[in-house]
PDB file of C-alpha atoms and ligand atoms in Angstrom:
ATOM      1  CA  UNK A   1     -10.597   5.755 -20.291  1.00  0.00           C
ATOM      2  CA  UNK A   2     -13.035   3.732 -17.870  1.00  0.00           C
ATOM      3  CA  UNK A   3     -10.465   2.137 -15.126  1.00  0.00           C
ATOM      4  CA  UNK A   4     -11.895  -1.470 -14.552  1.00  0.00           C
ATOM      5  CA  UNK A   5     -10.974  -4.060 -12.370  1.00  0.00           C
ATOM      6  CA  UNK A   6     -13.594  -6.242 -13.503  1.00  0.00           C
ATOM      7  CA  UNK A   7     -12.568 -10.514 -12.400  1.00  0.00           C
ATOM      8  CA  UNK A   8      -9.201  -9.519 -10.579  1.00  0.00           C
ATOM      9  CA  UNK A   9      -8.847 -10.249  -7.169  1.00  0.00           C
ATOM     10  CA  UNK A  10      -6.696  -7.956  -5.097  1.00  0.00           C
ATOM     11  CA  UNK A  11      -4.623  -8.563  -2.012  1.00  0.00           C
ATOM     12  CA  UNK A  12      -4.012  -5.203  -0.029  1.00  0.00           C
ATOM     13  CA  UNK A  13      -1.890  -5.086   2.992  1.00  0.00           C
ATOM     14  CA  UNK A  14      -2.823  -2.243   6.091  1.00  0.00           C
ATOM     15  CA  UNK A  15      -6.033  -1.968   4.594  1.00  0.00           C
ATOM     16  CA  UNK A  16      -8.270  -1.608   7.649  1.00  0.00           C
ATOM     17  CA  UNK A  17      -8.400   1.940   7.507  1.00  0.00           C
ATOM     18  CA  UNK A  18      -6.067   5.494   5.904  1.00  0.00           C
ATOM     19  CA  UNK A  19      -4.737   4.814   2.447  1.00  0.00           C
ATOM     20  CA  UNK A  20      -5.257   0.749   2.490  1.00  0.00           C
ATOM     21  CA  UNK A  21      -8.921   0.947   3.050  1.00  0.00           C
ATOM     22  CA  UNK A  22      -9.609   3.856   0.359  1.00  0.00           C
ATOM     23  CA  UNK A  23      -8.005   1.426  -2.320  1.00  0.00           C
ATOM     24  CA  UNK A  24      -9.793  -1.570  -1.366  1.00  0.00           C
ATOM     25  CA  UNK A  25     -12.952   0.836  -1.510  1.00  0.00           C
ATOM     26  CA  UNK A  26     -11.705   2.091  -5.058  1.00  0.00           C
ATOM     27  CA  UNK A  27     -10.988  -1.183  -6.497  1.00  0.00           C
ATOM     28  CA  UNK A  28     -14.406  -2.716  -5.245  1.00  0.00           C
ATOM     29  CA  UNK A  29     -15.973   0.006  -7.073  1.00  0.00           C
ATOM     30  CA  UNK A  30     -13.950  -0.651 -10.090  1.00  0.00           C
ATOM     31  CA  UNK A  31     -15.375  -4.454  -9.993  1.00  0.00           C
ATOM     32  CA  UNK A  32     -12.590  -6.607  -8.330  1.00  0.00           C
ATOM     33  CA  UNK A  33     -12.835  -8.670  -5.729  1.00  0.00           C
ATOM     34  CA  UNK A  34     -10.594  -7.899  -2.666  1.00  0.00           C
ATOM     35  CA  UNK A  35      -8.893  -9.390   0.351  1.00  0.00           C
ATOM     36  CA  UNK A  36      -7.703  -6.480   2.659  1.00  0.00           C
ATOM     37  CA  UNK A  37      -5.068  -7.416   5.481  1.00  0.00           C
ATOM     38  CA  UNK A  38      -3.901  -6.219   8.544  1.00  0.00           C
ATOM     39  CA  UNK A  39      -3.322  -7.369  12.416  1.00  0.00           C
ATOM     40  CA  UNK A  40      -6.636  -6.528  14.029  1.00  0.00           C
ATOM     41  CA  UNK A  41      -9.700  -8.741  12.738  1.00  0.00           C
ATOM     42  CA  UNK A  42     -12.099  -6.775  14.237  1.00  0.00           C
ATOM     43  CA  UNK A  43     -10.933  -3.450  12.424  1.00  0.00           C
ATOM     44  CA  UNK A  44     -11.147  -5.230   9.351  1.00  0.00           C
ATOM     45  CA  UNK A  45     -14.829  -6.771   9.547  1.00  0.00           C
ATOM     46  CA  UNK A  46     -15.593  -3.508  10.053  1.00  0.00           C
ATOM     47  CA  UNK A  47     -14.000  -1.748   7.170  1.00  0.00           C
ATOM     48  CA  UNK A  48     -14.958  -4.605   4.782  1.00  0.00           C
ATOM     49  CA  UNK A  49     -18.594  -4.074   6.076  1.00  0.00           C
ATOM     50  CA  UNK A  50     -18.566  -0.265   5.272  1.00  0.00           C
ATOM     51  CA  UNK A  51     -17.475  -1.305   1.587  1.00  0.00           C
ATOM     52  CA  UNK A  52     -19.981  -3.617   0.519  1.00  0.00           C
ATOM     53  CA  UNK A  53     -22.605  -1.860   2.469  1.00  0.00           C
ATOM     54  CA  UNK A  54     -21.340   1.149   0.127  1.00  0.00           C
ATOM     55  CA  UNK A  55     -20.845  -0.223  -2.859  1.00  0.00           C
ATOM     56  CA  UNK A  56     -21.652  -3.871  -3.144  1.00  0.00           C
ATOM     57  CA  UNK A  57     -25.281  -3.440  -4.986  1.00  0.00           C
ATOM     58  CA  UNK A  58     -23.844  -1.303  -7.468  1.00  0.00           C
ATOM     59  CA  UNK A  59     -21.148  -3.511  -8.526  1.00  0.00           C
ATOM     60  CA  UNK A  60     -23.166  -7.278  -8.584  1.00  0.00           C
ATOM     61  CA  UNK A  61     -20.797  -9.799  -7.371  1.00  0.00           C
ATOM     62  CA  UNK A  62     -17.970  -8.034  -5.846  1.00  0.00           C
ATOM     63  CA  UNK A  63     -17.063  -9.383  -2.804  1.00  0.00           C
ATOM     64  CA  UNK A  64     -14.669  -8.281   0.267  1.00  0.00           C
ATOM     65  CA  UNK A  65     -12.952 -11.168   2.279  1.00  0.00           C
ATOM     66  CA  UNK A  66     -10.810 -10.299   5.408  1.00  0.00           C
ATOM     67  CA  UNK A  67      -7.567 -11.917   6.785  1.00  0.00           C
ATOM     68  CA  UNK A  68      -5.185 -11.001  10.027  1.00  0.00           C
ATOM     69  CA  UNK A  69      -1.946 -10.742   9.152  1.00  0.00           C
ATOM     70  CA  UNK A  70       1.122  -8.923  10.269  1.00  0.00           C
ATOM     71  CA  UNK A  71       3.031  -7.665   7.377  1.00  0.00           C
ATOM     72  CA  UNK A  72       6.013  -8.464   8.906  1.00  0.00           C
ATOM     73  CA  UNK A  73       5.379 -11.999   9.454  1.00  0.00           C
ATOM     74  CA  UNK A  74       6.222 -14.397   6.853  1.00  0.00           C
ATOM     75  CA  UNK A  75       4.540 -17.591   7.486  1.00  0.00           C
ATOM     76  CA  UNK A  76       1.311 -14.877   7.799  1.00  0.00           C
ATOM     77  CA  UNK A  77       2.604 -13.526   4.603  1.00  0.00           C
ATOM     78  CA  UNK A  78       2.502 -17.090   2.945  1.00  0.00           C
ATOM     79  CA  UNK A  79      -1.026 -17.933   4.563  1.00  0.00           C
ATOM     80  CA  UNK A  80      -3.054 -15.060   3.756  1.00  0.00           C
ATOM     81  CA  UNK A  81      -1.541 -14.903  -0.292  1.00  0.00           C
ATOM     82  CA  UNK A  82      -2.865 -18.835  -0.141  1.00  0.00           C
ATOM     83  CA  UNK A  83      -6.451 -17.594   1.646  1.00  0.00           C
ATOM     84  CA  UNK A  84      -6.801 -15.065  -0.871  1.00  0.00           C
ATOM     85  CA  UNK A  85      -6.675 -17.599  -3.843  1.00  0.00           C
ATOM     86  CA  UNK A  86      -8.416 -20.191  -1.988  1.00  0.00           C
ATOM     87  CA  UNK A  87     -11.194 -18.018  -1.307  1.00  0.00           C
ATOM     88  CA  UNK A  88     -11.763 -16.084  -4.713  1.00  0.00           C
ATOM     89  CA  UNK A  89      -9.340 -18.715  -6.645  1.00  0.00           C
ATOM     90  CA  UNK A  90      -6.767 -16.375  -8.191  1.00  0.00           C
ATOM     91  CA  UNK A  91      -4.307 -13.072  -7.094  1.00  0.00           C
ATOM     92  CA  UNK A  92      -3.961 -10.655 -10.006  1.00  0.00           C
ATOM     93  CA  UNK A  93      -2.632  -7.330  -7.871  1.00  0.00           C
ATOM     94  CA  UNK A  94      -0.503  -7.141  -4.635  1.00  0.00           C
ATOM     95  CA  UNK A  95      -0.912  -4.030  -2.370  1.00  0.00           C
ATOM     96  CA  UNK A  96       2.507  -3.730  -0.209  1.00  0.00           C
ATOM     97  CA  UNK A  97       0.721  -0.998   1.836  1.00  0.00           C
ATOM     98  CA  UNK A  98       1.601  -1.720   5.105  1.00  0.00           C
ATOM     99  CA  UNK A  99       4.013   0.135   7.308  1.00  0.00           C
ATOM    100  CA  UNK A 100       5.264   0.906  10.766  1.00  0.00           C
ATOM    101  CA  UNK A 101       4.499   4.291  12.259  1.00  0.00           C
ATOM    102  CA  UNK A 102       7.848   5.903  12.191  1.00  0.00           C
ATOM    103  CA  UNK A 103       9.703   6.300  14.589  1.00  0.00           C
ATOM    104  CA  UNK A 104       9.842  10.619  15.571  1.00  0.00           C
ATOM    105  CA  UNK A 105      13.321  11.567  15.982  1.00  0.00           C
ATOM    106  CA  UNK A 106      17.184  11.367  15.183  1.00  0.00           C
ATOM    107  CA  UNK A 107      17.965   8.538  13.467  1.00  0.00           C
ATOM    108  CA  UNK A 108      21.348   8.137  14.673  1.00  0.00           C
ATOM    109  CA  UNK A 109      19.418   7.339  18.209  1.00  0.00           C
ATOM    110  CA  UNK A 110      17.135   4.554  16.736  1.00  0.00           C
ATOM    111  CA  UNK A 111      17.571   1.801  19.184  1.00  0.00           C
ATOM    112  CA  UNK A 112      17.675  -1.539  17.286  1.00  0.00           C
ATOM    113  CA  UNK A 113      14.761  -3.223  18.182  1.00  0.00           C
ATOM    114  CA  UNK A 114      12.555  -0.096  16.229  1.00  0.00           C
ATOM    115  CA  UNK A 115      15.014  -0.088  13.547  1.00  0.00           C
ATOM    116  CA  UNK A 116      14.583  -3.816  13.236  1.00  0.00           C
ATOM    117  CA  UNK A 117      10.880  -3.603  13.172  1.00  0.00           C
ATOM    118  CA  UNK A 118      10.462  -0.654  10.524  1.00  0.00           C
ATOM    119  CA  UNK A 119      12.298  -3.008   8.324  1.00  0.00           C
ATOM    120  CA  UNK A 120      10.862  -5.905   8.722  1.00  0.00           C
ATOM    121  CA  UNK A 121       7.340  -4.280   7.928  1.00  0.00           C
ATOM    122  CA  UNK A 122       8.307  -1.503   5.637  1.00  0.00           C
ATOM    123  CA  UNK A 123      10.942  -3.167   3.233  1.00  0.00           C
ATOM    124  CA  UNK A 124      11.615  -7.006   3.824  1.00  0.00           C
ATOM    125  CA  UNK A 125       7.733  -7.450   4.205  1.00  0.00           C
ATOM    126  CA  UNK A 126       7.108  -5.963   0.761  1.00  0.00           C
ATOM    127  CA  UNK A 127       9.661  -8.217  -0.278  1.00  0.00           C
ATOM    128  CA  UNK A 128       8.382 -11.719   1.440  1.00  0.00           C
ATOM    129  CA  UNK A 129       4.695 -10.622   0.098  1.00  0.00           C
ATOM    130  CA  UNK A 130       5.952 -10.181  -3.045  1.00  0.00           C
ATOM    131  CA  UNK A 131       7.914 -13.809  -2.912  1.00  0.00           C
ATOM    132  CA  UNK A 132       4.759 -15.322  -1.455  1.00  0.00           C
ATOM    133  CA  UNK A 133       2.650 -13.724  -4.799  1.00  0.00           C
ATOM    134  CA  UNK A 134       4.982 -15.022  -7.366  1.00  0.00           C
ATOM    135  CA  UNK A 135       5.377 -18.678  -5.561  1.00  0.00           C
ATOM    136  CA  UNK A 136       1.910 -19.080  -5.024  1.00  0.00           C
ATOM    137  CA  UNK A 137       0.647 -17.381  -8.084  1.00  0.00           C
ATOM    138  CA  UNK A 138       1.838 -14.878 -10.171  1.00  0.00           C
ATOM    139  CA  UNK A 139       4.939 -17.082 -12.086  1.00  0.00           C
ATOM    140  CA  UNK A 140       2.285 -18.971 -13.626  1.00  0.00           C
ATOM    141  CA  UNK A 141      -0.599 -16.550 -14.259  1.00  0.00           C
ATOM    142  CA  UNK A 142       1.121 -13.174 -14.208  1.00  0.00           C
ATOM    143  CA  UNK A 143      -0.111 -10.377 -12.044  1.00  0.00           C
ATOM    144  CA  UNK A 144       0.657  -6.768 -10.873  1.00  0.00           C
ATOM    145  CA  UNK A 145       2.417  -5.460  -7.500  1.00  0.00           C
ATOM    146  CA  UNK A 146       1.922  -1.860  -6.141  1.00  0.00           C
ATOM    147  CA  UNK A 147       4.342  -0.657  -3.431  1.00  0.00           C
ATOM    148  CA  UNK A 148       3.290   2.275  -1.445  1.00  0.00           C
ATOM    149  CA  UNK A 149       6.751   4.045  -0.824  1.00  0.00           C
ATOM    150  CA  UNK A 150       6.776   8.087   0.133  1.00  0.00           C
ATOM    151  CA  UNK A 151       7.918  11.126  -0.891  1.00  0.00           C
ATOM    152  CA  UNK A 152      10.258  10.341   1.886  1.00  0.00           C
ATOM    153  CA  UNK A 153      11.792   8.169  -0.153  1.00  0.00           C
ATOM    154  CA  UNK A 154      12.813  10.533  -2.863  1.00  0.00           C
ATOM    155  CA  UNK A 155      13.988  13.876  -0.348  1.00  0.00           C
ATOM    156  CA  UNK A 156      15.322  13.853   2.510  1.00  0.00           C
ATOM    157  CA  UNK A 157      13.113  15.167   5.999  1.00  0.00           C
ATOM    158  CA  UNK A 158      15.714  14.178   9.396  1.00  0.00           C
ATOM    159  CA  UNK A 159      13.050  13.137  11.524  1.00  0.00           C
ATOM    160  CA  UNK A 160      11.609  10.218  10.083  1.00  0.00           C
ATOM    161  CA  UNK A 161      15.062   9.633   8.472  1.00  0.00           C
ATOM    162  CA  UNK A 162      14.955   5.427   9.081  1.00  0.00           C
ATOM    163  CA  UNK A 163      11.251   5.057   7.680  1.00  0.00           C
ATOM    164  CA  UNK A 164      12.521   7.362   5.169  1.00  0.00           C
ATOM    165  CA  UNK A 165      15.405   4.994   4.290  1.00  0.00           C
ATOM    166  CA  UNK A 166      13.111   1.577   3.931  1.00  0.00           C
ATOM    167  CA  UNK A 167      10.468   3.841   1.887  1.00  0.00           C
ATOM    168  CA  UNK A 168      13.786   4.536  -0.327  1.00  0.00           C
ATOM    169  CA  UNK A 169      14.804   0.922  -0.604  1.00  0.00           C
ATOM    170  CA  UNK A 170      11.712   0.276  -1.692  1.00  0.00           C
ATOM    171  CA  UNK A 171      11.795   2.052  -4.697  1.00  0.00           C
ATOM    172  CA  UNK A 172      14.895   0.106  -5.553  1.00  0.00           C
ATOM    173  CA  UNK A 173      13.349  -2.966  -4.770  1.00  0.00           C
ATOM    174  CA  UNK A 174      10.401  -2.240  -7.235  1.00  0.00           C
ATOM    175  CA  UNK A 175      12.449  -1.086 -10.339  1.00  0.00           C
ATOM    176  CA  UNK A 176      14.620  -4.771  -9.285  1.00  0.00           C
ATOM    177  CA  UNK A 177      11.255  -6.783  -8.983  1.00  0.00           C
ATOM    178  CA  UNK A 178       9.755  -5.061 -12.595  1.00  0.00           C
ATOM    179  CA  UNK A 179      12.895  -5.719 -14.855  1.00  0.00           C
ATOM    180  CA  UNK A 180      13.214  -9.470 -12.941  1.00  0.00           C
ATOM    181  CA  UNK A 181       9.596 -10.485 -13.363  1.00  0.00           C
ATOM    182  CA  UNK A 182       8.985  -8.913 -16.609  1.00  0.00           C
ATOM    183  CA  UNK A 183       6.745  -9.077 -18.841  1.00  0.00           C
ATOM    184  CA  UNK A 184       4.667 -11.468 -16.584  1.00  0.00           C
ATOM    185  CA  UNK A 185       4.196  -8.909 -13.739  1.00  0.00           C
ATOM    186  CA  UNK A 186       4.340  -5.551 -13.448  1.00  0.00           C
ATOM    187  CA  UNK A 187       5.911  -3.970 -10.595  1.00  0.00           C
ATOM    188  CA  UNK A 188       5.334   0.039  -9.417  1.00  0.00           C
ATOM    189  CA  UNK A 189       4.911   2.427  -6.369  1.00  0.00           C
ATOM    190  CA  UNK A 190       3.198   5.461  -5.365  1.00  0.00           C
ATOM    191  CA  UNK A 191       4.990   8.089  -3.302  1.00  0.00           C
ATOM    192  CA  UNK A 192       1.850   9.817  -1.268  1.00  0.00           C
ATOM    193  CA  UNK A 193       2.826  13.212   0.101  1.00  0.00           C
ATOM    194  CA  UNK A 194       1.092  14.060   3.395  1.00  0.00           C
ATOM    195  CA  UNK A 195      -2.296  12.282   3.355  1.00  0.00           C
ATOM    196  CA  UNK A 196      -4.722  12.826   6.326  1.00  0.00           C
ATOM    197  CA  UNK A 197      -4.165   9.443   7.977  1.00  0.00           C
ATOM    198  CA  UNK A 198      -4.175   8.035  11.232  1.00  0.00           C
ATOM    199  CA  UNK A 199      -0.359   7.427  10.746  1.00  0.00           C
ATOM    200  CA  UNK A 200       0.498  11.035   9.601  1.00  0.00           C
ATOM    201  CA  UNK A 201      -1.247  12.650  11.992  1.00  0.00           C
ATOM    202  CA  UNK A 202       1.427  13.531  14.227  1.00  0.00           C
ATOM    203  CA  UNK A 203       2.535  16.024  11.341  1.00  0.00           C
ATOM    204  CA  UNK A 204      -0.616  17.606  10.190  1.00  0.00           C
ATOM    205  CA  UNK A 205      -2.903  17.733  12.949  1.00  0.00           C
ATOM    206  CA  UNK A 206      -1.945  20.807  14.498  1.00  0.00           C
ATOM    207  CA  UNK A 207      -0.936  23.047  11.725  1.00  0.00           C
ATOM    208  CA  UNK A 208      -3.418  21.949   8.301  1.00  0.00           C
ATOM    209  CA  UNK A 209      -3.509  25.588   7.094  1.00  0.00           C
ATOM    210  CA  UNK A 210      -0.703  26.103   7.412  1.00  0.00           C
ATOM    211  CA  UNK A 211       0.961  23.281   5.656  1.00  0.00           C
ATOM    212  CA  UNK A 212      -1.736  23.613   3.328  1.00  0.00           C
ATOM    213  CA  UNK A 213      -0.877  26.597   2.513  1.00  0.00           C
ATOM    214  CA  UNK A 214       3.277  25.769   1.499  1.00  0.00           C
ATOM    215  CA  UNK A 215       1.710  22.658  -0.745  1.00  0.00           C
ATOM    216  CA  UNK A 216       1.182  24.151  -4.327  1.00  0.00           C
ATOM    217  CA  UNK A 217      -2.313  22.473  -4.475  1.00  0.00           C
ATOM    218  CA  UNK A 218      -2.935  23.991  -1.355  1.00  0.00           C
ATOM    219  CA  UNK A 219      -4.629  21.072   0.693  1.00  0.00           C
ATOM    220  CA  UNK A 220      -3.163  17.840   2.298  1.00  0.00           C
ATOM    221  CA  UNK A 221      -4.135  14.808   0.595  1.00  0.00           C
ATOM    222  CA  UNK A 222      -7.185  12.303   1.044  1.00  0.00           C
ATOM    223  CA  UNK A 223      -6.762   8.667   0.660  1.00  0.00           C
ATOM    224  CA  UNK A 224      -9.008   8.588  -2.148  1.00  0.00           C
ATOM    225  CA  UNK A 225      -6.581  10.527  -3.762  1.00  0.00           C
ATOM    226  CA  UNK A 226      -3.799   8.041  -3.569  1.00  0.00           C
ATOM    227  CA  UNK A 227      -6.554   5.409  -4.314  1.00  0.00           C
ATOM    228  CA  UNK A 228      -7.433   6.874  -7.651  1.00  0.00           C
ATOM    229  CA  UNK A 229      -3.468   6.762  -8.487  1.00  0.00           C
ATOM    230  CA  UNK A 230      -3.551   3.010  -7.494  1.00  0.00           C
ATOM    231  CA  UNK A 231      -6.376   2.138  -9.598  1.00  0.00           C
ATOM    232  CA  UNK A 232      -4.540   3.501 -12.814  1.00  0.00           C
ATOM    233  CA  UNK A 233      -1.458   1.155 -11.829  1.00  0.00           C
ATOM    234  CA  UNK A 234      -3.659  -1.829 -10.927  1.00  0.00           C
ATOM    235  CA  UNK A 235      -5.870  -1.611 -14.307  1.00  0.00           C
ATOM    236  CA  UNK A 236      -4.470  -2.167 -17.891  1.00  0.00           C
ATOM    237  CA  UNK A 237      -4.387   1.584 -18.423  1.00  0.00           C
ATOM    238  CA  UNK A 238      -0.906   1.319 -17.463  1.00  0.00           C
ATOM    239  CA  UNK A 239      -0.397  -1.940 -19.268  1.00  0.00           C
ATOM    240  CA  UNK A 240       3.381  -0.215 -20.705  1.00  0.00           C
ATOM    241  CA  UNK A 241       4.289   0.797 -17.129  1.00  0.00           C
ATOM    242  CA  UNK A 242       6.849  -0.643 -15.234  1.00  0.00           C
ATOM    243  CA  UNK A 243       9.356   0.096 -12.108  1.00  0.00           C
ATOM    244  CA  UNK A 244       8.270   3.061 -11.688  1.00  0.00           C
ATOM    245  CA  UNK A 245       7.112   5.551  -9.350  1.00  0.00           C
ATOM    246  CA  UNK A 246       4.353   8.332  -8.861  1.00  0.00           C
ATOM    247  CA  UNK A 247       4.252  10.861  -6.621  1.00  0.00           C
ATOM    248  CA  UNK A 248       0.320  11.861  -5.411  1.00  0.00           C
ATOM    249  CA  UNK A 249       1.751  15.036  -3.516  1.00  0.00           C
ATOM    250  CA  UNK A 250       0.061  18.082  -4.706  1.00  0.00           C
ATOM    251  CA  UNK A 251       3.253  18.892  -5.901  1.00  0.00           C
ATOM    252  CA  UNK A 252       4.608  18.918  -2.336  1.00  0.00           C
ATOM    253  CA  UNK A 253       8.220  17.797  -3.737  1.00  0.00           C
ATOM    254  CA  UNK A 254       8.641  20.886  -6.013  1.00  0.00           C
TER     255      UNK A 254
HETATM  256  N1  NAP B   1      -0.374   9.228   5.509  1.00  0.00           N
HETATM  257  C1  NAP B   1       0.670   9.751   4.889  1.00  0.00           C
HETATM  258  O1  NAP B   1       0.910  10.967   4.936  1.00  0.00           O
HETATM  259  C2  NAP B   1       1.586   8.870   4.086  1.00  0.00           C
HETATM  260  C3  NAP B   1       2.582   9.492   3.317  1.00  0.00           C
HETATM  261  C4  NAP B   1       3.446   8.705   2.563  1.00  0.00           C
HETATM  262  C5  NAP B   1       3.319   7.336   2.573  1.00  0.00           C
HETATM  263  N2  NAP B   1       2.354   6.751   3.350  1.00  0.00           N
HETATM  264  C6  NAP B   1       2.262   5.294   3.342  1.00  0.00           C
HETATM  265  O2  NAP B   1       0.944   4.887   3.052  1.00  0.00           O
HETATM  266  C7  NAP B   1       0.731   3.591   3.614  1.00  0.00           C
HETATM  267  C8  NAP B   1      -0.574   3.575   4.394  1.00  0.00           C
HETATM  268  O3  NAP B   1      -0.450   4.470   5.486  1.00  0.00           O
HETATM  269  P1  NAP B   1      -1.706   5.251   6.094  1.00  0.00           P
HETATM  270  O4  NAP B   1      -1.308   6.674   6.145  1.00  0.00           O
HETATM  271  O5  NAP B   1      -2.953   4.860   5.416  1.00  0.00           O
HETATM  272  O6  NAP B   1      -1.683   4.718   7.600  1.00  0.00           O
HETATM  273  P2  NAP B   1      -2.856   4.334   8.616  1.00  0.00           P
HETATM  274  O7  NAP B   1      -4.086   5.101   8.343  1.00  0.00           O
HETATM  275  O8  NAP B   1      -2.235   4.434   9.960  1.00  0.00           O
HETATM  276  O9  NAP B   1      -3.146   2.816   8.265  1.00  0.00           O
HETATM  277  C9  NAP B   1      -2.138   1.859   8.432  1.00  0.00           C
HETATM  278  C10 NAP B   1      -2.743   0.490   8.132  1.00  0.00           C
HETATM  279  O10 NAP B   1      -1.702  -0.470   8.234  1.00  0.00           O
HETATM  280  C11 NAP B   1      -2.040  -1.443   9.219  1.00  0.00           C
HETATM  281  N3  NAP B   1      -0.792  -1.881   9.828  1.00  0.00           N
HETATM  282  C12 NAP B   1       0.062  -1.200  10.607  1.00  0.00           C
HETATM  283  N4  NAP B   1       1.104  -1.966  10.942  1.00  0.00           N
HETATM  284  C13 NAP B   1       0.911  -3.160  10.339  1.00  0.00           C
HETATM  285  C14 NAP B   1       1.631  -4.380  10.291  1.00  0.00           C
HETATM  286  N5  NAP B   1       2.778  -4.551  10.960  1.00  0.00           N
HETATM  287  N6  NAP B   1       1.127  -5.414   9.571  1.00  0.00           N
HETATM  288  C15 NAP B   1      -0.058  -5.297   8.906  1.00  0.00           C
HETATM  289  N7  NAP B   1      -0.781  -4.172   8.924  1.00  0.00           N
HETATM  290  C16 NAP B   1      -0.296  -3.119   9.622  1.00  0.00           C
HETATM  291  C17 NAP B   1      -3.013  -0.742  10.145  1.00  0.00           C
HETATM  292  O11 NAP B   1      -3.898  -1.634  10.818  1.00  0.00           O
HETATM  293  P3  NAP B   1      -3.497  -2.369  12.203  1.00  0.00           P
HETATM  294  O12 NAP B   1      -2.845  -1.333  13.061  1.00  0.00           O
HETATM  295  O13 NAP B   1      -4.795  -2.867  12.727  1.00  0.00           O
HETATM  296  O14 NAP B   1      -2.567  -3.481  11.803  1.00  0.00           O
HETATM  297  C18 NAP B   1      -3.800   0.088   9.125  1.00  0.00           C
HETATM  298  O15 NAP B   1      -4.758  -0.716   8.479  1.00  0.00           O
HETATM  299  C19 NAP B   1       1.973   3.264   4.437  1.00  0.00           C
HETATM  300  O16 NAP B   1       2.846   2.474   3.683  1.00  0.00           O
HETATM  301  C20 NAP B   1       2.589   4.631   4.660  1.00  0.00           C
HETATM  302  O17 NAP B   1       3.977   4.559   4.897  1.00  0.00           O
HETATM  303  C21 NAP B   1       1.483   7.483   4.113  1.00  0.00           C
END
């Protein structure tokens, strides 16, 4: 089946670079139009210009439009859902991509001002994006939200334990958003495994092969590969899916 996103606009959050910018990449190639989000401008003028220097020719109109926004924010949450339709007039798929780097280390020691701010990006900004979608857009028209939870979210690994707990919520909060907004929007998640990112790479730098090696695909993931996952939940390939979750792990979990 050919995986289109020909006429939607998407709104990705954290899309500057990692996991965020390989979708936006992905769903430019697929035909949307995108608006990728995240705090620093500059970062995403850049990214945006490596994706239609890539693949705008190929794919006519499709167009990449930038916005700064903390995902935690959200009055920044409320403008950039409102730039996106101004500028490409509609929002068909949210992208709650955005998250804290977690914080290394016993959770029972968080102090309150990192626990505060893991959930305000991780799991109520998800939530206030998601809001922000259906106010502005998505109640009327219908659309589709993607939540990128974890693995972490489904097992349990002590020293990430707080990110691990608002990657958990949020797989609670997407199987409450699907049944609530059905059938008008669809609401799912991805749980990436390790993925060679900026923001993982505190675990994987230092010992690849050998973490490659206890991962039965035996190789960390890519971004693309969690991209290709969130192009089958953004396109009507997975028209009958709801609140639900894959994991993009190389079977990491088993
Ligand atoms: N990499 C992995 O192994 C892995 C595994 C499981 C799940 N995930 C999840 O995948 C998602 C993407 O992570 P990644 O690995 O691609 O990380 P990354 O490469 O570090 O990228 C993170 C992106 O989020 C942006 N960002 C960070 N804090 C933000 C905030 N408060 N508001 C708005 N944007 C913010 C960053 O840009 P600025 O810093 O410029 O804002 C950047 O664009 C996250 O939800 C993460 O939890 C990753």
């Amino acid at each position: 089946m050919d995986l289109r996103l020909d006429g939607k606009v998407a709104l990705i959050t954290g899309a500057s670079r990692g996991i965020g910018a390989a979708m936006a990449a992905e769903f430019v190639a697929a035909g949307a139009k995108v608006m990728i989000s995240s705090r620093k401008e500059a970062a995403l003028v850049e990214t945006a210009l490596a994706i239609e220097s890539r693949f705008g020719e190929s794919v006519g109109d499709a167009q990449v439009a930038v916005f700064e926004a903390n995902a935690g924010n959200p009055e920044a949450a409320e403008a950039c859902v409102s730039a996106t339709i101004e500028r490409f007039g509609r929002l068909d798929i949210l992208v709650n991509n955005a998250a804290t780097n977690p914080y290394m280390g016993k959770m029972i020691e968080i102090d309150l001002p990192r626990l505060d701010k893991t959930y305000d990006v991780n799991l109520r900004g998800a939530f206030v994006w998601a809001q922000q979608a259906w106010k502005q857009s998505m109640a009327e028209h219908g659309g589709n939200i993607i939540n990128i939870s974890s693995i972490g979210g489904l097992s349990v690994e002590t020293s990430i334990g707080h990110y691990n707990v608002t990657k958990a919520a949020l797989l609670h909060l997407t199987r409450s958003l699907a049944k609530e907004l059905a059938p008008g929007v669809r609401v799912n998640a991805l749980c990436p495994g390790l993925v060679k990112t900026d923001m993982a790479r505190a675990l994987w730098e230092s010992g690849e092969d050998a973490i490659s090696q206890m991962i039965p695909l035996h190789r960390l993931g890519e971004p693309e590969d969690i991209a290709h996952a969130a192009l089958f939940l953004a396109s009507d390939a997975s028209s009958w899916i709801t609140g639900t979750c894959i994991v993009v792990d190389g079977g990491m979990l088993l």
